[in-house]
XYZ file of C-alpha atoms in Angstrom:
388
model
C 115.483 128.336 110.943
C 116.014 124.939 110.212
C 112.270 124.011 109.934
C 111.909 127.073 107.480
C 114.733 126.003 105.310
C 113.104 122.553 105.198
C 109.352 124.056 103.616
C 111.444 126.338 101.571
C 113.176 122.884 99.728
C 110.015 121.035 99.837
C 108.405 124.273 97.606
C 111.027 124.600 95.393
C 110.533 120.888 94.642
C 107.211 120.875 94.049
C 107.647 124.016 91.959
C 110.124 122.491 90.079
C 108.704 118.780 89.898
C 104.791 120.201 89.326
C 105.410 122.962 87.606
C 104.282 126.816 88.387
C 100.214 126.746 88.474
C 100.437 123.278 89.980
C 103.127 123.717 92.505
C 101.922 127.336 93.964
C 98.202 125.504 93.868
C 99.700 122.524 96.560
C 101.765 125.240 98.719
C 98.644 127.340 98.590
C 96.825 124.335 99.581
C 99.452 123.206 102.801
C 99.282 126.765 104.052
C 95.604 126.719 104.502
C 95.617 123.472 106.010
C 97.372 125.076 108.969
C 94.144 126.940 110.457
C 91.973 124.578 109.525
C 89.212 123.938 112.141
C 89.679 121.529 115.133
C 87.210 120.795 117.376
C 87.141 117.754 119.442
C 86.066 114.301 119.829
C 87.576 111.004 120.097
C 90.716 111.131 117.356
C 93.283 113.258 116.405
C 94.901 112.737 113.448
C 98.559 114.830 112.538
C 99.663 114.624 109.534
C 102.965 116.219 107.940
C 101.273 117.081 104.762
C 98.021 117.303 101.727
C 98.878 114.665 99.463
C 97.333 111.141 98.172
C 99.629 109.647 101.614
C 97.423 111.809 103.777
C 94.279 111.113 101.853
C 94.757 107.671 102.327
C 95.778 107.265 106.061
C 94.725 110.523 107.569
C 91.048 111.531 105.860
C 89.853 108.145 104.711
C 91.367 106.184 108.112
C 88.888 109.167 109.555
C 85.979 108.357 107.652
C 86.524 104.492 108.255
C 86.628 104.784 111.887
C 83.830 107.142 111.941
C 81.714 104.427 110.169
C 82.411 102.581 113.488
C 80.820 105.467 115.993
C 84.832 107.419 116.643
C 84.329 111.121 116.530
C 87.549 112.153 114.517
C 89.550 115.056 113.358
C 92.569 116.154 111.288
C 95.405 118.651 111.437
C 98.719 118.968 110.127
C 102.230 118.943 112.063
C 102.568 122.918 111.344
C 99.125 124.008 112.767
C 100.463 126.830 115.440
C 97.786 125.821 117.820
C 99.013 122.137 117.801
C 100.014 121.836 121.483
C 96.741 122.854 122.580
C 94.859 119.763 121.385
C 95.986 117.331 124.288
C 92.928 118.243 125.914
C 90.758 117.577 123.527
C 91.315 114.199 122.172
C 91.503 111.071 123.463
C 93.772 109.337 120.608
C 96.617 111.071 119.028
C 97.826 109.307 115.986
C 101.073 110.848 114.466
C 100.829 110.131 110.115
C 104.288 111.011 108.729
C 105.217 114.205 110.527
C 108.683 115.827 111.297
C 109.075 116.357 115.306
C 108.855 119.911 115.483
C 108.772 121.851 118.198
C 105.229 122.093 118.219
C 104.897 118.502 117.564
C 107.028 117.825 120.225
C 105.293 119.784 122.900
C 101.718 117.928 121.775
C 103.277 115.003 122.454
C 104.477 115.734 125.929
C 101.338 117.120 126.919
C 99.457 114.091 125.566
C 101.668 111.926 127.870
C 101.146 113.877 130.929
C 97.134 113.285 130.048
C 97.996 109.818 130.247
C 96.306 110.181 126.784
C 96.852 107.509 123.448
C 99.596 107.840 121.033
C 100.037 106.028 117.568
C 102.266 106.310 115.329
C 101.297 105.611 111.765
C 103.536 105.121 108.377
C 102.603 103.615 105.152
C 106.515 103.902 103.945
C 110.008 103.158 105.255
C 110.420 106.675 105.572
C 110.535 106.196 109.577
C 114.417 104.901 109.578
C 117.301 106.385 107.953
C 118.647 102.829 107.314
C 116.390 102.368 104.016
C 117.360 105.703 102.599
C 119.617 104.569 100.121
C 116.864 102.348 98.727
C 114.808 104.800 97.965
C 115.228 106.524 93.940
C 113.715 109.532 94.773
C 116.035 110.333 97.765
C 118.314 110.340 95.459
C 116.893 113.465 93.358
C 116.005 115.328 96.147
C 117.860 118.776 97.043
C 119.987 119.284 100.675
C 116.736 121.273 102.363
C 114.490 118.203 101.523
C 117.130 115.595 102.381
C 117.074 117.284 106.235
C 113.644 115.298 106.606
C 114.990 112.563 106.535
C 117.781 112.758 108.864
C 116.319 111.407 112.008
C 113.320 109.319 109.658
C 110.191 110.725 109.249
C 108.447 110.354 112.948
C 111.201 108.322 113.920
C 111.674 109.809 117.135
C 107.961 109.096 118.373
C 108.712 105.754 116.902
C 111.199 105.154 119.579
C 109.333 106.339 122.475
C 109.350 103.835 124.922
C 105.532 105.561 126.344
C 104.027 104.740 122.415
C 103.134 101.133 122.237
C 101.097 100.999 118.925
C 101.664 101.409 115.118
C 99.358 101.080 112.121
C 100.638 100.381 109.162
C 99.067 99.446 105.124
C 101.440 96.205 104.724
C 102.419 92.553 106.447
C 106.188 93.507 105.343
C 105.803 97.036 107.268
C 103.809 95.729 109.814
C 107.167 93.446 110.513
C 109.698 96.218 110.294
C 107.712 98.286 113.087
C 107.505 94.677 115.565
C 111.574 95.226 115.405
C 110.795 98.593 117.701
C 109.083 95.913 120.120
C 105.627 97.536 119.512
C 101.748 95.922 118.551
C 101.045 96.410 115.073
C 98.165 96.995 113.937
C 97.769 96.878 109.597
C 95.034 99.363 108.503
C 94.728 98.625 104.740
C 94.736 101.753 102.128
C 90.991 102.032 101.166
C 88.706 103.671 98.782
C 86.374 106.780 100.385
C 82.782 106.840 100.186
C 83.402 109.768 97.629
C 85.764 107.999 95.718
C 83.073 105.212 94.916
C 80.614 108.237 94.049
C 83.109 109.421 91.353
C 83.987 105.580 90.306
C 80.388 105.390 89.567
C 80.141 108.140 87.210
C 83.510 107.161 85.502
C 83.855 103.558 85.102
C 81.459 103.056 82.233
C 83.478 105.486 79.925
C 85.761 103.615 78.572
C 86.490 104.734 74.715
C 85.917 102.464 71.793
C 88.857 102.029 70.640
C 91.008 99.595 67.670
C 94.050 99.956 70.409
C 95.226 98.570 73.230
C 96.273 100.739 76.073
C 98.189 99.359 78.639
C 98.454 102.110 81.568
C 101.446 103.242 84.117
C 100.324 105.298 87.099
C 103.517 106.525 88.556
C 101.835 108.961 91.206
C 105.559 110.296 91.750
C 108.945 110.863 91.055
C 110.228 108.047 93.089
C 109.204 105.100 90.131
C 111.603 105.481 87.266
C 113.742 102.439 88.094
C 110.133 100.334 88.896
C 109.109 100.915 85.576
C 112.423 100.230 84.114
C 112.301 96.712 85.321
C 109.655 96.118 82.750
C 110.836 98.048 79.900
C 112.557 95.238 78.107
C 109.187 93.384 78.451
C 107.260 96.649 77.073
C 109.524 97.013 74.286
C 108.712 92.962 73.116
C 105.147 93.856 73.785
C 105.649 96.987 71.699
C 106.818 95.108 68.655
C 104.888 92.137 68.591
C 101.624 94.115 68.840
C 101.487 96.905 66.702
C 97.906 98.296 68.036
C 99.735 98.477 71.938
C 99.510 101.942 73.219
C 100.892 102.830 76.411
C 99.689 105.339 78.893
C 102.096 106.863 81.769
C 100.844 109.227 84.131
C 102.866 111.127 86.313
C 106.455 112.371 85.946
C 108.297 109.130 84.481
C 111.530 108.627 82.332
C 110.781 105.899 79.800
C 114.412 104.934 78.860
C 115.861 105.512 75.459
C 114.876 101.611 74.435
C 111.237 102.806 74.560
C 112.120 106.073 72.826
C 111.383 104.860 69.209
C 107.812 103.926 70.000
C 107.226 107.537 71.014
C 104.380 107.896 68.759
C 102.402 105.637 70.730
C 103.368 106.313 74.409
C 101.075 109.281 75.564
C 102.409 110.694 78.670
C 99.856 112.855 80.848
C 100.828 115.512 84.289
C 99.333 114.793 87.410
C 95.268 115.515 87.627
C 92.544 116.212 90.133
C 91.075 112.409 91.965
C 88.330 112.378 89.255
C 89.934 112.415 86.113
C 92.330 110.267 87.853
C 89.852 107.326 87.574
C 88.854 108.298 84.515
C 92.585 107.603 83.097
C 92.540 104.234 85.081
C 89.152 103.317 83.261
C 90.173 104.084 79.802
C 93.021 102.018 79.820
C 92.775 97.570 78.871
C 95.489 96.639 81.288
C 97.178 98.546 84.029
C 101.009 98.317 84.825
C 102.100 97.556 88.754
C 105.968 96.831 88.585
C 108.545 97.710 91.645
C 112.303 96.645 91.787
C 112.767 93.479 93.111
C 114.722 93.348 96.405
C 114.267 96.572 97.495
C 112.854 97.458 100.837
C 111.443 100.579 100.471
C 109.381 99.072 97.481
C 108.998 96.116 99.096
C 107.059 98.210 101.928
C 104.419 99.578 99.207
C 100.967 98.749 99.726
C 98.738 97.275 96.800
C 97.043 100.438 96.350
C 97.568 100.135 92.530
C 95.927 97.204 92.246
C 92.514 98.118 93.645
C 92.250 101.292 92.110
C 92.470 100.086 88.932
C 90.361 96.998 90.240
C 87.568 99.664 90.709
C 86.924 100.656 87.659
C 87.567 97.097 85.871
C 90.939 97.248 84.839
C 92.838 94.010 85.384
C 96.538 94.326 86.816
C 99.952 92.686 85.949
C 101.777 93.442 89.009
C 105.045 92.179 90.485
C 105.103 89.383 91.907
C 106.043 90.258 95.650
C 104.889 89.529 99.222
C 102.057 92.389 99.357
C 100.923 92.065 95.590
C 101.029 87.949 96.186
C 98.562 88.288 98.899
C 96.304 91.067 97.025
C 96.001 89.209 94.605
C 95.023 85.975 93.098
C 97.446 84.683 89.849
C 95.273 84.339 86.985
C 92.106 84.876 89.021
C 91.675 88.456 89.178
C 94.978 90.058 88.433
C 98.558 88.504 86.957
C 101.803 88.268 89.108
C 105.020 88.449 87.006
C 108.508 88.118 87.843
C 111.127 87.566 85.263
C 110.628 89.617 81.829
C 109.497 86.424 80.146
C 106.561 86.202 82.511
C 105.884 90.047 81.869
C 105.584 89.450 78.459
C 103.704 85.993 78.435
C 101.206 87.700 80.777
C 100.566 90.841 78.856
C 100.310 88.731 75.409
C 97.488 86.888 77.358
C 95.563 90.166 78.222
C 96.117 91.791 75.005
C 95.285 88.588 73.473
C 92.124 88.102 74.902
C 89.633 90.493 74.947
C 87.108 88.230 77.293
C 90.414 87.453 80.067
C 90.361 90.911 80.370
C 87.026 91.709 81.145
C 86.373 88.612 83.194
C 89.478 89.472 85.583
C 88.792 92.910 85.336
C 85.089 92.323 86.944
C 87.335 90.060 89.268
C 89.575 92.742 90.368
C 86.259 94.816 90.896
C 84.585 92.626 92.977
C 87.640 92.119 95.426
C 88.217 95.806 95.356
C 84.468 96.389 96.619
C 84.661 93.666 99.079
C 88.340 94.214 100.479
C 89.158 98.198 99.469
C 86.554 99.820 100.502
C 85.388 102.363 103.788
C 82.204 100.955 103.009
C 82.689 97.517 103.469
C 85.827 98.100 106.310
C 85.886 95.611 108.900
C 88.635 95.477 111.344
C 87.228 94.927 114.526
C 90.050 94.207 116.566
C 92.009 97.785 115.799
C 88.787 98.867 116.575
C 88.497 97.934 119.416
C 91.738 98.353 120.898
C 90.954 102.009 120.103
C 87.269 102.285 121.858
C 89.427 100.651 124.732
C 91.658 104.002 125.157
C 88.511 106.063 125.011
């Protein structure tokens, strides 16, 4: 009963946070994803759900370590055959999932099989500690809250049999060595379809007498990252008349932002394609996060190289994971204060060639570093051929 109370909040939210079509399409979506087809092979991957957190670190950590010869496969945490895979898997590696009964039972027959089990996290979801931090916590209602009691995963976490995490940041990476386990950090990357669609979209960018400088929220949790640079926007928004911006996903601007509402174009979530296609039509893209704050100290750069993809230089905040993405004045900015917002911004807007120089910068680090194509992580992998 509990469980069921738990989907039932998590629907209603995305009913109410994506709207009707949108909402019914992602429940629609989850509930097929439980009889999807598992065979067998090498890796297992569990997952506790269909969005861009399991695209990232369930499908394309699948297609990167198939690159490197590993037979893999996905499910999610509510697949009713779950407990049967033990037997067919060498690997089990746990992305974000509650620790349901089924779950549970997978993971004791995996340990009886003597068999491999990760667990994975690209958030500070995993501890209840960090709740607090985190804005959208805040919003959500009492069913959705329940996931959180315990931390996402957090009991395989503590498992004294599971000796190995992956993780997308150094600061993550850190948290999880507290739990006295090896750490591996398995960087967010771009698919091999997602550089198919880059190619087709990156070359569309509209002629245009504005400047548009883009947000990319991705969710509900960013309002108070994006109000630590809306002092700096609204300077930006007076000085330079032909400034657009762009905000994607479901963001509250502020009321000192309000009176430049004919030039702020707000768009809904969209399908991975037309995603990039936003990213490219854009001059500068926005990567802010509140300063001091674990969980967003514990976000990966992912911003960065997707709009690094398709060109688009980045001012992002100056913390630990953007400061090692990212080279100051090379091929991105790194801004702190609201005077070093602004003074980087006026430089891109400024400065049509900066922009397309670090742009092509951001690019060619974003091919190199953020890609399944060019992955190379030898020692994760392995550590994994090792258990096989």
């Amino acid at each position: 009963m509990k469980l069921f109370l738990i989907k039932a909040g998590k629907a209603f939210a995305a009913l109410r946070r994506d709207g009707l079509a949108r909402g019914s399409r992602k429940i629609w979506t989850a509930f097929w994803k439980m009889f999807g087809r598992v065979g067998s092979g090498d890796v297992l991957f569990i997952t506790g759900g269909v969005g861009d957190s399991a695209r990232y670190r369930a499908y394309h950590v699948a297609e990167e370590l198939e690159t490197r010869g590993l037979k893999c496969s996905i499910t999610v945490q509510d697949n009713p055959l779950l407990s049967r895979y033990a037997g067919k898997f060498k690997i089990f590696i746990f992305h974000r999932v509650l620790f349901t009964s089924s779950v549970k039972k997978l993971v004791e027959n995996a340990k009886k099989q003597n068999k491999e089990i990760i667990f994975e996290t690209d958030d500070l979801v995993f501890d209840p500690r960090y709740l607090p931090h985190m804005d959208y916590f805040q919003k959500m209602n009492f069913f959705e809250k329940k996931l959180y009691e315990n931390g996402v995963g957090g009991e395989i976490l503590r498992d004294p049999y599971v000796k190995v995490c992956t993780t997308t940041t150094a600061y993550l990476a850190d948290k999880l060595k507290e739990y006295g386990k090896r750490v591996f950090i398995v960087s967010n990357k771009l698919s091999n379809k997602d550089l198919e669609t880059i190619e087709k979209t990156r070359n569309l960018k509209l002629v245009q007498n504005s400047i548009r400088i883009g947000y990319f929220s991705g969710t509900i949790s960013h309002n108070r990252d994006f109000a630590t640079i809306a002092d700096a926007l609204v300077k930006i928004m007076e000085k330079y008349p032909r400034a657009e911006l762009f905000l994607a996903g479901p963001l509250e601007i502020g009321e000192n932002l309000i009176r430049f509402k004919n030039r702020i174009k707000k768009i809904p979530y969209v399908s991975r394609e037309e995603h990039f296609k936003n990213i490219a039509s854009v001059d500068i893209n926005l990567a802010p996060l509140e300063a001091g704050n674990p969980f967003c100290e514990a976000k990966s750069e992912l911003k960065f190289f997707e709009a690094g993809i398709v060109g688009v230089p980045t001012v992002a905040v100056g913390n630990r994971t953007f400061s090692e993405a990212i080279e100051d004045g090379l091929d991105g900015f790194l801004a702190g204060t609201e005077e070093e917002w602004t003074e980087k911004l006026s430089k891109l807007i400024e400065d049509g060639e900066l922009r397309k120089k670090m742009g092509a910068n951001a690019r060619e680090k974003s091919l190199r570093n953020y890609t399944n194509k060019s992955s190379r992580n030898e020692e994760y992998y392995n550590y994994l051929r090792s258990k096989l």
